[in-house]
PDB file of C-alpha atoms in Angstrom:
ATOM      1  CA  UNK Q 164     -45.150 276.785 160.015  1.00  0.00           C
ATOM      2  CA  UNK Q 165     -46.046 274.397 157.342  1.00  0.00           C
ATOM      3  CA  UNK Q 166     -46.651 271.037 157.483  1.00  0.00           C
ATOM      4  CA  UNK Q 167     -42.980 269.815 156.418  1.00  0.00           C
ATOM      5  CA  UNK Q 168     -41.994 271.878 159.512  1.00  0.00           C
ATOM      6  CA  UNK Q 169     -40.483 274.909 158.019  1.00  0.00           C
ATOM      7  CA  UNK Q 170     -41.183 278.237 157.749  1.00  0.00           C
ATOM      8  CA  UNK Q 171     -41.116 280.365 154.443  1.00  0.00           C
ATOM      9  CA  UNK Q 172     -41.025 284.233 153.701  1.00  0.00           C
ATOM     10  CA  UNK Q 173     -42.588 286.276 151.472  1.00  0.00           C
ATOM     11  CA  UNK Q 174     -42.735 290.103 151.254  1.00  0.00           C
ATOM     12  CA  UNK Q 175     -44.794 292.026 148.000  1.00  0.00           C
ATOM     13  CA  UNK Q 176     -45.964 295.199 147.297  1.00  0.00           C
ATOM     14  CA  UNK Q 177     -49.812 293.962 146.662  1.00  0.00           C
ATOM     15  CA  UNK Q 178     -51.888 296.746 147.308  1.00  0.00           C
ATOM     16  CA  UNK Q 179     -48.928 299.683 147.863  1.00  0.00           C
ATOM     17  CA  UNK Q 180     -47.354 299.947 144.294  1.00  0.00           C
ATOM     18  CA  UNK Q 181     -47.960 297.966 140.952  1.00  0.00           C
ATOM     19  CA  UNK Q 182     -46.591 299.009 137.605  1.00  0.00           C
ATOM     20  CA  UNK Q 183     -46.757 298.433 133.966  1.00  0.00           C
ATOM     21  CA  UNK Q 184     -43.908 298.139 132.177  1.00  0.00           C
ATOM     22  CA  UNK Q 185     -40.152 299.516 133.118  1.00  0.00           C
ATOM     23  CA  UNK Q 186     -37.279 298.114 134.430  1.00  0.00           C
ATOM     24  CA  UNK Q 187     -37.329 295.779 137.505  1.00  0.00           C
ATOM     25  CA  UNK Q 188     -33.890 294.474 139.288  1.00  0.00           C
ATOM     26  CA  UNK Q 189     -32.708 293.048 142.274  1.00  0.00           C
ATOM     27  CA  UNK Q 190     -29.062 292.804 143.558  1.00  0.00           C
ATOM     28  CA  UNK Q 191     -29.031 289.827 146.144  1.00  0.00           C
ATOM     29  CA  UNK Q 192     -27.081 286.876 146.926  1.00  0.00           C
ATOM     30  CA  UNK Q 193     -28.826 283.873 147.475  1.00  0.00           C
ATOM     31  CA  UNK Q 194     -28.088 281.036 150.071  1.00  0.00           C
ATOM     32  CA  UNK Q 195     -27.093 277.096 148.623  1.00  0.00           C
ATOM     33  CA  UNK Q 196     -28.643 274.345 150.393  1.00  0.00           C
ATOM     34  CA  UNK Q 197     -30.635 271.694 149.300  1.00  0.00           C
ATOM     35  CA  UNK Q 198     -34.747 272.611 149.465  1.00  0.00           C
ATOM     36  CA  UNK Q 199     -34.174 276.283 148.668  1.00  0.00           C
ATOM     37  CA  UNK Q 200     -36.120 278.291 146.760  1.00  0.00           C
ATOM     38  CA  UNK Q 201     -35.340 282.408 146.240  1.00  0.00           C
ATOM     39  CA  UNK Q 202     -37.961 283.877 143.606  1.00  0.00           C
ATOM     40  CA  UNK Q 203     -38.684 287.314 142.265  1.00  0.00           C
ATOM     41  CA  UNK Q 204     -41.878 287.708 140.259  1.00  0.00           C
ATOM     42  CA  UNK Q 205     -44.417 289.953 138.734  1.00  0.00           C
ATOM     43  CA  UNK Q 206     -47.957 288.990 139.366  1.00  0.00           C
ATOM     44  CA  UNK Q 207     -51.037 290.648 138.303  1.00  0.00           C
ATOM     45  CA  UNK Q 208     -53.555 293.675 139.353  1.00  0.00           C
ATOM     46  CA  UNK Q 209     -56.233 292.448 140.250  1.00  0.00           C
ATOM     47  CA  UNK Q 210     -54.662 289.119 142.141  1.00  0.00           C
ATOM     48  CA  UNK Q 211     -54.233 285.972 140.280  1.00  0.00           C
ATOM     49  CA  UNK Q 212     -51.813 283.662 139.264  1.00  0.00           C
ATOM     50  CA  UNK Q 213     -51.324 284.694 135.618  1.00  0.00           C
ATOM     51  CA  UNK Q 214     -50.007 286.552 133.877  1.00  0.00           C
ATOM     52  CA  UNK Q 215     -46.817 286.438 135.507  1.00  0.00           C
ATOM     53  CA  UNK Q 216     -43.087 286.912 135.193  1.00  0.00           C
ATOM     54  CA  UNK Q 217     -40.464 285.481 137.369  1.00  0.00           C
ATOM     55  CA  UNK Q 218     -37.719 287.630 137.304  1.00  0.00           C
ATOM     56  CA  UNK Q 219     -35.210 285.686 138.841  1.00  0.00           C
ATOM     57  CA  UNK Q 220     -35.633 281.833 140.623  1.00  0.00           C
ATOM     58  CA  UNK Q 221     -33.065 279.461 141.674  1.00  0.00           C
ATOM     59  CA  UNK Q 222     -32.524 276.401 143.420  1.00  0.00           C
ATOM     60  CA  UNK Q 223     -30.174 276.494 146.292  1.00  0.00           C
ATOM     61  CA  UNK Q 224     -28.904 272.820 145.364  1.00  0.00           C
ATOM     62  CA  UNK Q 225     -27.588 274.376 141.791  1.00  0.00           C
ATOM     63  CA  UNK Q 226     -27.266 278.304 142.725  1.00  0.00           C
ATOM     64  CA  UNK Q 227     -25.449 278.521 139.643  1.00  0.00           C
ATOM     65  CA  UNK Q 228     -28.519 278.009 137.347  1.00  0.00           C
ATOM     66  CA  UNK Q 229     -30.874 281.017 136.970  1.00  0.00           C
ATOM     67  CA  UNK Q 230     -34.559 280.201 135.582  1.00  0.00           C
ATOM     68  CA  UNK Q 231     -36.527 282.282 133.842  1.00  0.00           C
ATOM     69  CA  UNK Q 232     -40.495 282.804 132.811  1.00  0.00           C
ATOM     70  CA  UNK Q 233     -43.291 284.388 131.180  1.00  0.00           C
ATOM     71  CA  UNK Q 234     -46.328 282.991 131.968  1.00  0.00           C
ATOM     72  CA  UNK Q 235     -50.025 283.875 130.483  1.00  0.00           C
ATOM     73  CA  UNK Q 236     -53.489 282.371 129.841  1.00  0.00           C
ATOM     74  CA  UNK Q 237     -55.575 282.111 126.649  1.00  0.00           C
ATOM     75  CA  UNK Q 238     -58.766 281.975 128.516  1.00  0.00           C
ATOM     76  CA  UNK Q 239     -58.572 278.012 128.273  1.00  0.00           C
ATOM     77  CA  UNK Q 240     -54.945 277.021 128.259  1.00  0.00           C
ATOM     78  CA  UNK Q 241     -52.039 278.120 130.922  1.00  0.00           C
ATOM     79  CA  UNK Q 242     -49.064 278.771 128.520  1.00  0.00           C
ATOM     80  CA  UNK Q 243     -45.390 279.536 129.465  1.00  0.00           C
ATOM     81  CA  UNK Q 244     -42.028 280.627 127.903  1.00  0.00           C
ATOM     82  CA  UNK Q 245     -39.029 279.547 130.095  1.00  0.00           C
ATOM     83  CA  UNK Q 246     -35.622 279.182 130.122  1.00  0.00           C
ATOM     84  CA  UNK Q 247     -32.347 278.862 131.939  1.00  0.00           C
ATOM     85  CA  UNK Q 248     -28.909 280.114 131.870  1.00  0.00           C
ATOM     86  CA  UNK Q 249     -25.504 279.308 133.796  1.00  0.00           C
ATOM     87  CA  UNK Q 250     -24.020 281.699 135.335  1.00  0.00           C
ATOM     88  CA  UNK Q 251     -21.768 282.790 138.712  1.00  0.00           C
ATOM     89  CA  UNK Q 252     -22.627 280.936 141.640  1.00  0.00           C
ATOM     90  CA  UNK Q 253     -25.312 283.322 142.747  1.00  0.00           C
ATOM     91  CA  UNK Q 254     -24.658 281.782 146.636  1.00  0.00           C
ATOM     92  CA  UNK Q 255     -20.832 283.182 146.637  1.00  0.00           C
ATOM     93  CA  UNK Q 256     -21.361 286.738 146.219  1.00  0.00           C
ATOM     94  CA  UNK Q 257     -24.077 289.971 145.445  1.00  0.00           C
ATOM     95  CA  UNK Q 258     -25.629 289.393 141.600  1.00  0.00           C
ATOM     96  CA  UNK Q 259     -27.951 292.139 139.625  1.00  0.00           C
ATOM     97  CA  UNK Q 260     -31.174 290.527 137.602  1.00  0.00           C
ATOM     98  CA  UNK Q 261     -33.069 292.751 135.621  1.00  0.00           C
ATOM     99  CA  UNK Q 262     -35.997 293.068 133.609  1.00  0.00           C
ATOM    100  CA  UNK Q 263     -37.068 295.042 130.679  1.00  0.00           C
ATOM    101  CA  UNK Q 264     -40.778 294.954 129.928  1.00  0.00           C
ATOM    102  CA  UNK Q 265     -42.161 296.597 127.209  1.00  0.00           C
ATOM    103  CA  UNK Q 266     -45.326 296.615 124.828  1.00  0.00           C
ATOM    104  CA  UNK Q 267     -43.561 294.097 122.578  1.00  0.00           C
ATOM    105  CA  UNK Q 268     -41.165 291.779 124.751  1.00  0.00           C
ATOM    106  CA  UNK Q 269     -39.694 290.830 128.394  1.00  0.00           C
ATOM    107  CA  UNK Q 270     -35.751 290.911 128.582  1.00  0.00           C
ATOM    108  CA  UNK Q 271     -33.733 289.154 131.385  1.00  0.00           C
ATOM    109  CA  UNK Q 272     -30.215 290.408 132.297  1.00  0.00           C
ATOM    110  CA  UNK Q 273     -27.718 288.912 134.016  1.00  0.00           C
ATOM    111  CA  UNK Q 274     -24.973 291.006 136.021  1.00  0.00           C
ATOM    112  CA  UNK Q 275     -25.366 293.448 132.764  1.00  0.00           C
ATOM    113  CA  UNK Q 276     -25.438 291.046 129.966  1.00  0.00           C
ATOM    114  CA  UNK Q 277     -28.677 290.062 128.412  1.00  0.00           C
ATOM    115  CA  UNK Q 278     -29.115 286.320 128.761  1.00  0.00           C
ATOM    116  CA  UNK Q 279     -33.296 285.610 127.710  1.00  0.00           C
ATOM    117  CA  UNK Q 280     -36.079 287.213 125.913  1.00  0.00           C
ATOM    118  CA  UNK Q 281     -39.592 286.251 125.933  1.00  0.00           C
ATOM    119  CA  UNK Q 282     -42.388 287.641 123.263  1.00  0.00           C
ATOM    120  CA  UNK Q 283     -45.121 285.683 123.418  1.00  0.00           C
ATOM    121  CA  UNK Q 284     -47.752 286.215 125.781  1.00  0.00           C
ATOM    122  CA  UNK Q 285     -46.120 290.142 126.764  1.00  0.00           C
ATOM    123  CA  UNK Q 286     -48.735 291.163 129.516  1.00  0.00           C
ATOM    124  CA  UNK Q 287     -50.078 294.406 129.194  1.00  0.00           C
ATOM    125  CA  UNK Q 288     -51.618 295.218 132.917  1.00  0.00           C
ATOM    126  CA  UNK Q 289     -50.260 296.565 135.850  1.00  0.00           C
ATOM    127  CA  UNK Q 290     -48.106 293.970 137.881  1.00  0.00           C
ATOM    128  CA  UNK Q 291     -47.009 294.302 141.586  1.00  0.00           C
ATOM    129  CA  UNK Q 292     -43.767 292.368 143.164  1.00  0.00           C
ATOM    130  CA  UNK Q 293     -43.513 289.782 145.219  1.00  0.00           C
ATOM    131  CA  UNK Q 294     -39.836 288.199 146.420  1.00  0.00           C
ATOM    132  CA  UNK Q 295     -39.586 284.930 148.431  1.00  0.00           C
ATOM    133  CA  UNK Q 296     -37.384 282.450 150.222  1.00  0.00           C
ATOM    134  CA  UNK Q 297     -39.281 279.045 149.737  1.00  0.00           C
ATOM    135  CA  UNK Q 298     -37.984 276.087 151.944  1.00  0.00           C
ATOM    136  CA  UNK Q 299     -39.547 272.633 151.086  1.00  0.00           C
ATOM    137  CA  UNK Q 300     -40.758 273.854 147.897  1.00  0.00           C
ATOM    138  CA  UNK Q 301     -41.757 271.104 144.818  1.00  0.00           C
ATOM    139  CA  UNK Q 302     -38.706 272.349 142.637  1.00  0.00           C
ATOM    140  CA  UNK Q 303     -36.320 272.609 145.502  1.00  0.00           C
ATOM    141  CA  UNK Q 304     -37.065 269.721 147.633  1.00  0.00           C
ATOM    142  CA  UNK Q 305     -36.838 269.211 150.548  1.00  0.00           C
ATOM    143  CA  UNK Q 306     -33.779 270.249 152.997  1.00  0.00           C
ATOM    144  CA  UNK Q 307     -31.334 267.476 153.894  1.00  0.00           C
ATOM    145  CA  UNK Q 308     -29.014 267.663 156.700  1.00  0.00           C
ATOM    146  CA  UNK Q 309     -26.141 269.956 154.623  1.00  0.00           C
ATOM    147  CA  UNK Q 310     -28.382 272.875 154.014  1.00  0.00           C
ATOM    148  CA  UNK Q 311     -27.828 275.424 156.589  1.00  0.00           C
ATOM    149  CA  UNK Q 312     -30.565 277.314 159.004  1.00  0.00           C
ATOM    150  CA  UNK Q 313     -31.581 280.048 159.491  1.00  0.00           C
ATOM    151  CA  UNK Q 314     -31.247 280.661 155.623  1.00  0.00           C
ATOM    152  CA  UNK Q 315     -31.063 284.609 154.009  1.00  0.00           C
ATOM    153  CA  UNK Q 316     -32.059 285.732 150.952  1.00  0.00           C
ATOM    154  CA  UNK Q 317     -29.348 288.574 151.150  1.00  0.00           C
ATOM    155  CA  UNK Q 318     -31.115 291.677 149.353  1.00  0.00           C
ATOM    156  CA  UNK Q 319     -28.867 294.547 148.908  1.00  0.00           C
ATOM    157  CA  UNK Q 320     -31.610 296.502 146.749  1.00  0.00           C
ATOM    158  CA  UNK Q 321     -34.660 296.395 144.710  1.00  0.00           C
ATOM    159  CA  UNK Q 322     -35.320 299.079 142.320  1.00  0.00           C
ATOM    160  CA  UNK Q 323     -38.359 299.570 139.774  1.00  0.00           C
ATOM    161  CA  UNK Q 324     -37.386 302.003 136.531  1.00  0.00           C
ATOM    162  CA  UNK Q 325     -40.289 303.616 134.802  1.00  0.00           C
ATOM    163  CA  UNK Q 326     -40.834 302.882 131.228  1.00  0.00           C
ATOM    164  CA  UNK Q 327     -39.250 305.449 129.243  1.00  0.00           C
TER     165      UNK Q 327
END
């Protein structure tokens, strides 16, 4: 439990299976609700908080705004690329997001359609996955008396390409 009372999940694949490069989706619905938080990123071998790329993140109070992001360090300065697109409510019904990572650039896709592309900052070490359910989070809030418990992050798959 934390300290706001709720209780958050996490589940990576730190230590069992990092990759460089490839194609990295997940087909999920998320759940709406105010102080929600679903996230699928890329962090870095050995542990740390950059670089990283968040695959897919959303808010449950607007599930039909997908963020985006590329994050990487200098050496002296934290540094980001992010963006947002609208798309399908992502609460109502099973959506694919996918990234392409290659020497040269990071491409988001959205239920098939490319929607964001990052190429600054393209890391070039293996990453390892990590997919949460935040509750009480700083971008999400906090839950008010509408959102719903026990909340799912509905995974139907996640599946890791190599690079060709």
């Amino acid at each position: 439990k934390t300290q706001t009372g709720y209780t958050s999940g996490i589940i990576t694949t730190f230590g069992t299976f990092a990759q460089t490069y490839g194609r990295f989706e997940i087909r999920f619905r998320m759940p709406a609700g105010r102080g929600l938080e679903p996230l699928l990123r890329l962090l870095p071998v050995p542990s740390g908080d950059t670089p990283s790329i968040d695959i897919m993140n959303a808010t449950g109070s607007d599930p039909a705004k997908a963020l985006f992001a590329n994050r990487w360090t200098d050496g002296r300065v934290d540094r980001d690329y992010t963006g947002s697109y609208r798309v399908a409510d992502l609460s109502a019904g099973f959506h694919v997001i996918a990234v392409e990572w290659d020497e040269e650039k990071i491409v988001w896709i959205v239920d098939g359609v490319e929607r964001f592309q990052s190429f600054d900052g393209v890391p070039h070490q293996p990453m390892y996955l990590a997919v949460s359910l935040a509750v009480a989070s700083e971008q999400a809030g906090e839950p008010d008396a509408q959102t719903g418990f026990p909340a799912l992050l509905d995974i139907d798959y996640i599946r890791v390409f190599a690079p060709p």
